[in-house]
PDB file of C-alpha atoms in Angstrom:
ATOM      1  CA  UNK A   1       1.055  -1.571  10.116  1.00 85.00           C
ATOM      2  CA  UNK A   2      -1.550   0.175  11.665  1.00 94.00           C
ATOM      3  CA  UNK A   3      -2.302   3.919  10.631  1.00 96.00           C
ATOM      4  CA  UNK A   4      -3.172   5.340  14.077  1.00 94.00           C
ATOM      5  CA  UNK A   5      -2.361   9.174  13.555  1.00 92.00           C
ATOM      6  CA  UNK A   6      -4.850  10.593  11.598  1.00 96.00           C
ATOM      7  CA  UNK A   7      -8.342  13.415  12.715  1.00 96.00           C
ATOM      8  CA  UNK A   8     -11.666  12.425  11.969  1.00 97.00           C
ATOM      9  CA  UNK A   9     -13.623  13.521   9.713  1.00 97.00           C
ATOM     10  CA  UNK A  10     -11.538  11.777   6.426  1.00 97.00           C
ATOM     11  CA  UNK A  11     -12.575   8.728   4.424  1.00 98.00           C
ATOM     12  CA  UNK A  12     -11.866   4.594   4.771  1.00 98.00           C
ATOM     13  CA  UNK A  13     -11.720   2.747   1.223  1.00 98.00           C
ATOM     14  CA  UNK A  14     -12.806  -0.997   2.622  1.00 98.00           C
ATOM     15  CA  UNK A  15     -12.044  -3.440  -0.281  1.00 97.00           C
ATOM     16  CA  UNK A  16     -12.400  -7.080   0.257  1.00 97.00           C
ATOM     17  CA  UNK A  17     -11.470  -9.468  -1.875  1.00 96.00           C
ATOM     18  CA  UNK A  18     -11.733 -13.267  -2.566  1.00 95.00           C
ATOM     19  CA  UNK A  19      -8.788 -13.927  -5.006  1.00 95.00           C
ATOM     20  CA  UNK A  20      -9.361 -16.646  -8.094  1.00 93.00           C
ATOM     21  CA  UNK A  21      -6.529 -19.493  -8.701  1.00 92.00           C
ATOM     22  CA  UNK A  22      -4.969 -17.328 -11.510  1.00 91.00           C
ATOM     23  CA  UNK A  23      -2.863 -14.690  -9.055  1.00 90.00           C
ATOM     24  CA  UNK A  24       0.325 -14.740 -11.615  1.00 93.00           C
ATOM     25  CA  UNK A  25       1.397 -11.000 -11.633  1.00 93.00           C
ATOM     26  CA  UNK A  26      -0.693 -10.286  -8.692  1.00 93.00           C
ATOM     27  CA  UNK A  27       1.471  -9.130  -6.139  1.00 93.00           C
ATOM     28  CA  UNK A  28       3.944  -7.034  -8.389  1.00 95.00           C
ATOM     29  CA  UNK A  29       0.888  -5.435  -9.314  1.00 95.00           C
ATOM     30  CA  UNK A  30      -0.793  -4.976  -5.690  1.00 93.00           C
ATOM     31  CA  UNK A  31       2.675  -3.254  -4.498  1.00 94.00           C
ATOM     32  CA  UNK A  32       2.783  -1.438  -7.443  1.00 95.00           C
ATOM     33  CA  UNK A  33      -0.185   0.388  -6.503  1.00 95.00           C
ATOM     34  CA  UNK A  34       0.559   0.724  -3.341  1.00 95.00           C
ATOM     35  CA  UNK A  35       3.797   2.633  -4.282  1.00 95.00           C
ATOM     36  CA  UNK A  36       1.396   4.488  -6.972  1.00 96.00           C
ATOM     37  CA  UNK A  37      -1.411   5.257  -3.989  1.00 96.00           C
ATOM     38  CA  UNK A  38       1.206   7.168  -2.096  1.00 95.00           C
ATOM     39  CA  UNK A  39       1.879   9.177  -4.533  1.00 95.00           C
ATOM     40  CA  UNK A  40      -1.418  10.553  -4.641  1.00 96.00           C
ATOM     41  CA  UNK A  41      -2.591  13.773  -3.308  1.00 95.00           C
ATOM     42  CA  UNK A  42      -5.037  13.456  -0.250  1.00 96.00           C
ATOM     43  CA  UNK A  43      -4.041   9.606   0.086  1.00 96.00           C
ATOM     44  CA  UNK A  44      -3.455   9.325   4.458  1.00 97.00           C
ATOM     45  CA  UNK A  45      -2.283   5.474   4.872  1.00 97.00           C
ATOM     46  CA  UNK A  46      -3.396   1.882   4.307  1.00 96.00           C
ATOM     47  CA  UNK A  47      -3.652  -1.250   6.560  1.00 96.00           C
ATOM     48  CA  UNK A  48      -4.040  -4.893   4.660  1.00 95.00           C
ATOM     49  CA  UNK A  49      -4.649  -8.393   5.895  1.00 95.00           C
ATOM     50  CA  UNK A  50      -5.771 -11.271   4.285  1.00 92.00           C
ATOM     51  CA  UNK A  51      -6.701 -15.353   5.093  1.00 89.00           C
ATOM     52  CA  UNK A  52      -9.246 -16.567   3.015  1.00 89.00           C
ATOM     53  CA  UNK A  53     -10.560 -12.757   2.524  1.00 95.00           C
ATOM     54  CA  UNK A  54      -8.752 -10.238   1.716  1.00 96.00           C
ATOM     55  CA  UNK A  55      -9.231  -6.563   3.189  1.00 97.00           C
ATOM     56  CA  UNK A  56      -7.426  -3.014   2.502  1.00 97.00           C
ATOM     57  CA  UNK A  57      -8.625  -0.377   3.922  1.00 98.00           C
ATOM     58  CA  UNK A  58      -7.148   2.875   2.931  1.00 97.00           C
ATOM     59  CA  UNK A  59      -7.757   6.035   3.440  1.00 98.00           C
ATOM     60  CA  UNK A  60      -8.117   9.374   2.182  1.00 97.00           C
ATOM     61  CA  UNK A  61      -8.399  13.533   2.922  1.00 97.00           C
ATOM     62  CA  UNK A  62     -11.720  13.609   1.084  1.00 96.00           C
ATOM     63  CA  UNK A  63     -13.971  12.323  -1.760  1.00 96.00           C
ATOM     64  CA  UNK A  64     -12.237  14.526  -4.476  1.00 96.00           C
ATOM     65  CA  UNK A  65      -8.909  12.540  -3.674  1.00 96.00           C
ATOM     66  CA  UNK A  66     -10.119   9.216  -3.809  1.00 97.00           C
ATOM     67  CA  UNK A  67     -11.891  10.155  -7.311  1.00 96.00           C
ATOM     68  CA  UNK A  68      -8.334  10.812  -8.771  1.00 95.00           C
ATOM     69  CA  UNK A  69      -6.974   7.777  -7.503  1.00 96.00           C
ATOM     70  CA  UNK A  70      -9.834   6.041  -8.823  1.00 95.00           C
ATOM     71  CA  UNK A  71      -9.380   7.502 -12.399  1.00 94.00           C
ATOM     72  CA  UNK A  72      -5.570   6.992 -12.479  1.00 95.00           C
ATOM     73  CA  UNK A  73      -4.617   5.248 -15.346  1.00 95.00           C
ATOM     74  CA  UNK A  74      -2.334   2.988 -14.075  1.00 95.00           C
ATOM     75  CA  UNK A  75      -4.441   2.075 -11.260  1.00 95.00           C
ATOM     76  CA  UNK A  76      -7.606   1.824 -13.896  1.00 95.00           C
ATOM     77  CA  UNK A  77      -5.764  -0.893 -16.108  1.00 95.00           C
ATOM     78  CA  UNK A  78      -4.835  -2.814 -13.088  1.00 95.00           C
ATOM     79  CA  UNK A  79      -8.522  -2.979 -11.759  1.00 94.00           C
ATOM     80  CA  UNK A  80      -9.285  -4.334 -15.460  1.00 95.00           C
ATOM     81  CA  UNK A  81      -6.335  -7.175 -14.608  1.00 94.00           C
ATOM     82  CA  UNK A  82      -8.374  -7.716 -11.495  1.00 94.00           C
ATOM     83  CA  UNK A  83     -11.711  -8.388 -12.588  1.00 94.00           C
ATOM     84  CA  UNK A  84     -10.225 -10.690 -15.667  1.00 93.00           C
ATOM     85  CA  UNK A  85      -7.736 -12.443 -13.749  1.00 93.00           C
ATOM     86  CA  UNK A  86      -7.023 -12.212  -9.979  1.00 95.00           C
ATOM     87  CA  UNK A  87     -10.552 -11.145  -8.122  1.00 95.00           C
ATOM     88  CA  UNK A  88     -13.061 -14.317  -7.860  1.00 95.00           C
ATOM     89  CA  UNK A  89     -15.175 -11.565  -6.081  1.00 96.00           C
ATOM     90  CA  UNK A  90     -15.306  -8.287  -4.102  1.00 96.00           C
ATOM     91  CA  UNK A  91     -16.969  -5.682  -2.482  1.00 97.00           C
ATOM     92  CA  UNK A  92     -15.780  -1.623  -2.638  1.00 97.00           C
ATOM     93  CA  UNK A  93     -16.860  -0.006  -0.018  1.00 98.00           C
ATOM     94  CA  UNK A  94     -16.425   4.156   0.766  1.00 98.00           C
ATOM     95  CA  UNK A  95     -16.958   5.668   3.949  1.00 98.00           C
ATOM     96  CA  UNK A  96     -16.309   8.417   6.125  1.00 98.00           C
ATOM     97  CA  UNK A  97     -14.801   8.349   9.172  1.00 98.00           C
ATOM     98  CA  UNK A  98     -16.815  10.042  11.911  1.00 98.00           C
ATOM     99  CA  UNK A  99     -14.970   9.014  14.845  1.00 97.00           C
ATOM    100  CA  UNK A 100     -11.803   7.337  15.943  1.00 97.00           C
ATOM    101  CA  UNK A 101     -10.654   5.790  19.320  1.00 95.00           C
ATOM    102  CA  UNK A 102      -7.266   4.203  19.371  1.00 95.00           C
ATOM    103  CA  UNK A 103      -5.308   1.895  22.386  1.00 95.00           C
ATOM    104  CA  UNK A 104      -1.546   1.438  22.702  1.00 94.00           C
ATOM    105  CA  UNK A 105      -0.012  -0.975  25.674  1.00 88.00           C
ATOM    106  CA  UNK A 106       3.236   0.747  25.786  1.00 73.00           C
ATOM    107  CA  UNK A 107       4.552  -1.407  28.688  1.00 56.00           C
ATOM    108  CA  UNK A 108       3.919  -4.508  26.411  1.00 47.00           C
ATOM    109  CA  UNK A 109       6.564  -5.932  24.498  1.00 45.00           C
TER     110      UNK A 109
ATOM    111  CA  UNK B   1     -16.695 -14.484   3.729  1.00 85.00           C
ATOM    112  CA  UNK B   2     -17.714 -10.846   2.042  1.00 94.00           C
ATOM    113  CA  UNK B   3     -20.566  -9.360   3.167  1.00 96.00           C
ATOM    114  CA  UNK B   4     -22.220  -8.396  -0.273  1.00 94.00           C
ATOM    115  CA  UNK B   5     -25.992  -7.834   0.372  1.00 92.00           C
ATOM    116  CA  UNK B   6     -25.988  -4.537   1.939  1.00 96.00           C
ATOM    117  CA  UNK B   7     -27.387  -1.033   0.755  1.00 96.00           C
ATOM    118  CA  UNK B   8     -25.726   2.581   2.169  1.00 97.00           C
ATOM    119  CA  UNK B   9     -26.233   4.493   4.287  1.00 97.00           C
ATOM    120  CA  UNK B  10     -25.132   1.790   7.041  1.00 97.00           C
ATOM    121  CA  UNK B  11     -22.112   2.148   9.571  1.00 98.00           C
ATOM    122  CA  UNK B  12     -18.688   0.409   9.408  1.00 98.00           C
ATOM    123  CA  UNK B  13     -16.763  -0.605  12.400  1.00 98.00           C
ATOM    124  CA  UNK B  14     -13.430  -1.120  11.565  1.00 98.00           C
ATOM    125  CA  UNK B  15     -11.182  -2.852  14.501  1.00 97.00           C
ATOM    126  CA  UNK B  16      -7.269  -3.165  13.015  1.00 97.00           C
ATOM    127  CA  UNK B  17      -5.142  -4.849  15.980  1.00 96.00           C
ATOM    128  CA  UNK B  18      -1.776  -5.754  16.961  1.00 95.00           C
ATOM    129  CA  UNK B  19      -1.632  -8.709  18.999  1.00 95.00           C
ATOM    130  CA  UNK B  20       0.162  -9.035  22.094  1.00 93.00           C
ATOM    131  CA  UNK B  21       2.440 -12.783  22.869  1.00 92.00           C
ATOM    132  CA  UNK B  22      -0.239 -13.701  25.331  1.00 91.00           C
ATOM    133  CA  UNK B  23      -3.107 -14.896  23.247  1.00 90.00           C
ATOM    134  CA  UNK B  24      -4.429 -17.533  26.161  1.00 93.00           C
ATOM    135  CA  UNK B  25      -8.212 -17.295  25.608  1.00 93.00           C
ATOM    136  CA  UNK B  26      -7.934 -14.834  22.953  1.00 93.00           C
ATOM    137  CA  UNK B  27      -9.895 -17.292  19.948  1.00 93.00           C
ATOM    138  CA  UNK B  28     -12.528 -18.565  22.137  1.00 95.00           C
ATOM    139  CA  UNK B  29     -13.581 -15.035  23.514  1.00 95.00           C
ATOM    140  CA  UNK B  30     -13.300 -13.569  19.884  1.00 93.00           C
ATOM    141  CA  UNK B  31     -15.896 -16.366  18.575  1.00 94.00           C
ATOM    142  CA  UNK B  32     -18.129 -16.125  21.241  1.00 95.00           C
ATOM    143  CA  UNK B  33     -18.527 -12.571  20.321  1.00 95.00           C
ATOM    144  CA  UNK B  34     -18.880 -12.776  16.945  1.00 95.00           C
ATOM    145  CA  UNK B  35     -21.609 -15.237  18.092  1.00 95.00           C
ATOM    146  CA  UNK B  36     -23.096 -12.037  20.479  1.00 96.00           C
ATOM    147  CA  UNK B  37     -23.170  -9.345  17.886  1.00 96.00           C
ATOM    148  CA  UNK B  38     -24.796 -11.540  15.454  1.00 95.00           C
ATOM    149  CA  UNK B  39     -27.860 -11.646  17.891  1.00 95.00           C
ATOM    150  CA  UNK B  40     -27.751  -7.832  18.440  1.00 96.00           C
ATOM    151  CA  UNK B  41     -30.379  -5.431  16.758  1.00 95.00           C
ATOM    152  CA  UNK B  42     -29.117  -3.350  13.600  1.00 96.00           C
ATOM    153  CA  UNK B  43     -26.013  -6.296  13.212  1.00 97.00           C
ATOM    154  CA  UNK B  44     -25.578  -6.518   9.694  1.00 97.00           C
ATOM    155  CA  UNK B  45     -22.323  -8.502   9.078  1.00 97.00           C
ATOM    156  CA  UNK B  46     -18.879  -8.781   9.334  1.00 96.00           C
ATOM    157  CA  UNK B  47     -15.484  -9.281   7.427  1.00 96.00           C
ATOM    158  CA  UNK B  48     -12.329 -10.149   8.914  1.00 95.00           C
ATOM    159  CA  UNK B  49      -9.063 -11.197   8.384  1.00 96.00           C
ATOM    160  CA  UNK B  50      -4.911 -11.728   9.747  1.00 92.00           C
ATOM    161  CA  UNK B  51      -1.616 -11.063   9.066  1.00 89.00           C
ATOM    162  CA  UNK B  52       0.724  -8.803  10.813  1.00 89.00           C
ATOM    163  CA  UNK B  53      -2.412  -6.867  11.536  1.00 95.00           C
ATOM    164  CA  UNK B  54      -6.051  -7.880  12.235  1.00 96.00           C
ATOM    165  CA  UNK B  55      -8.755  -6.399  10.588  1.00 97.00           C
ATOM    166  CA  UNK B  56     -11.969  -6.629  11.312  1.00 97.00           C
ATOM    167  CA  UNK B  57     -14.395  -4.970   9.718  1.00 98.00           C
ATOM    168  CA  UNK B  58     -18.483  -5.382  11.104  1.00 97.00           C
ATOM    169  CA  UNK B  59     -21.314  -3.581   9.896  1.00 98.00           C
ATOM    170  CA  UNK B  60     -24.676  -1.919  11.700  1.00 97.00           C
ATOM    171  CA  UNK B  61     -27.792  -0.368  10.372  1.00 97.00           C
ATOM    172  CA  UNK B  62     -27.027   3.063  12.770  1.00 96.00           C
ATOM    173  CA  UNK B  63     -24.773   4.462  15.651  1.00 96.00           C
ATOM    174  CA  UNK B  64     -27.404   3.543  17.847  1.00 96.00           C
ATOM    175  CA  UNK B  65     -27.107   0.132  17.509  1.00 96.00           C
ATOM    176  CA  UNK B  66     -23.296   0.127  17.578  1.00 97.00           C
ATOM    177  CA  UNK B  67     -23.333   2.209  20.735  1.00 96.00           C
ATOM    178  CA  UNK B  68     -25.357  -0.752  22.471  1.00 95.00           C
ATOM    179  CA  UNK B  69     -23.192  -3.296  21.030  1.00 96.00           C
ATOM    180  CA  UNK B  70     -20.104  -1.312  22.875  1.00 95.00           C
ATOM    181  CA  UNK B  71     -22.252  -1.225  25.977  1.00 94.00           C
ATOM    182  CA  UNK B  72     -23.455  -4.895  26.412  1.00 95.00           C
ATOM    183  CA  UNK B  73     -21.851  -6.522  29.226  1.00 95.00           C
ATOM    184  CA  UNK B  74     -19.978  -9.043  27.823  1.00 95.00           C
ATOM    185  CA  UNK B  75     -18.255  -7.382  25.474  1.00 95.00           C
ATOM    186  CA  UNK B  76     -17.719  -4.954  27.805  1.00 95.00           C
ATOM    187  CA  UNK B  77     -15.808  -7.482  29.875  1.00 95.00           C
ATOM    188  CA  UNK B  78     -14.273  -8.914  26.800  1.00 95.00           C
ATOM    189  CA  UNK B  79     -12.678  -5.408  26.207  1.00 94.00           C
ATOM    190  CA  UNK B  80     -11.049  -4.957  29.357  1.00 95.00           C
ATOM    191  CA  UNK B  81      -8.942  -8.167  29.043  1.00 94.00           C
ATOM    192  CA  UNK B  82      -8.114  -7.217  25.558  1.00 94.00           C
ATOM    193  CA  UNK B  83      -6.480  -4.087  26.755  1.00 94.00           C
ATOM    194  CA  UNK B  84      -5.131  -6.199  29.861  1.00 93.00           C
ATOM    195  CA  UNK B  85      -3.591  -9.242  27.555  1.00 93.00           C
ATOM    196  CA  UNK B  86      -4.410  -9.603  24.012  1.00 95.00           C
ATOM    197  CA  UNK B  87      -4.300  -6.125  21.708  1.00 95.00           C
ATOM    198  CA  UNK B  88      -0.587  -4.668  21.809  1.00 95.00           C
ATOM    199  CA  UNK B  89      -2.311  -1.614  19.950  1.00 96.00           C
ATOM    200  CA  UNK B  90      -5.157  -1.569  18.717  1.00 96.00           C
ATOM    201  CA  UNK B  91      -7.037   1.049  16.184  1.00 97.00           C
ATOM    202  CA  UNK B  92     -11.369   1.389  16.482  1.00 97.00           C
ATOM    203  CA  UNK B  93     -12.922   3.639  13.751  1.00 98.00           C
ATOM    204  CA  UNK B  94     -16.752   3.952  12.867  1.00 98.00           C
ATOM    205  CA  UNK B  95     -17.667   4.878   9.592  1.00 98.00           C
ATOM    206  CA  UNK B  96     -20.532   5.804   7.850  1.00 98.00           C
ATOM    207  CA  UNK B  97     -20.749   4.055   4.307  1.00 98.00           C
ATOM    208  CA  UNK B  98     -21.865   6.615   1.741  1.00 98.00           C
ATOM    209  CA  UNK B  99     -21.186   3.959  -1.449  1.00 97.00           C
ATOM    210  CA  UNK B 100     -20.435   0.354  -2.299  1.00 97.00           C
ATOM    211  CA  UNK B 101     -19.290  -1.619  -5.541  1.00 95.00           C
ATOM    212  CA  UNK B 102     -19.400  -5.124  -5.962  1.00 95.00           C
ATOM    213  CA  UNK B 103     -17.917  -7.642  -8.704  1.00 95.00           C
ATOM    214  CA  UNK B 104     -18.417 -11.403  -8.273  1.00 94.00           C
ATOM    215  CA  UNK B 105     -17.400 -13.481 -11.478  1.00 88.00           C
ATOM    216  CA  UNK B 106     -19.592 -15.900 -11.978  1.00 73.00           C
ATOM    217  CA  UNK B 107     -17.543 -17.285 -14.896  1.00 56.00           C
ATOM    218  CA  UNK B 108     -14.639 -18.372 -12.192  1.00 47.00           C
ATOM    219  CA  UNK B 109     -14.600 -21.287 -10.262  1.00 46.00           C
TER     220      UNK B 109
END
């Protein structure tokens, strides 16, 4: 899905990912957060892909918001599962969104 | 691959994308401009990858640079048949990275 109704200026989490063989409990996990992440206060939307990278970008009202997230407890103990288990590598990236243009073919199918 | 050599402040594009049935030309014209903005001043990388949605995710040292990227010919031209054929919706946000993190586990295979 993509998130196409939000107002510059917020902020983009970018995390991309190159998973290791071990992904057992992976994807409960990833959709648990999910679920968890839009709970949070401040939290806007998130778009995911993946082939041989993966990439989630979510994002966020502000800085303060994506702190919390970040120091959730749940969400902290599955980052530890990630860097022992799932995540061969990856890159966190935060950002803020200074400008926004957005296209929709509404006479496609 | 993950671009993980980079230091903020630089700028993220990030292009998320819905594609359209008629993808006739679509793969050679996105290659041929990856191959483009490689050889464009302030490119720094990109990231990309595809599910339901496309993400793509390149990187530039300022908004300078980007705004000559979005003004070279080519992709100019490459743009216009996106809209016509490709992108079903498409989302275009540029971001200024304020911080990064990086993990690579060495100890993995």
């Amino acid at each position: 899905m993509i998130v196409d109704h939000l107002k510059p200026p917020y902020y983009a989490v970018i995390f991309t990912t190159v998973m290791s063989d071990d992904t057992g409990g992976y994807i409960e996990t990833a959709e648990k957060m999910e679920v968890l992440a839009k709970k949070q206060k401040g939290y806007l939307g998130i778009e995911s892909a993946r082939k041989e990278v993966g990439i989630t970008v979510s994002y966020w009202q502000n800085l303060d918001d994506i702190a919390v997230w970040k120091n959730n407890i749940e969400h902290a103990e599955a980052r530890i599962l990630g860097r022992k288990k799932w995540y061969k590598k990856y890159q966190l990236r935060i950002c803020k969104v200074e400008r926004e243009y957005g296209f929709d073919n509404l006479t496609s199918n």
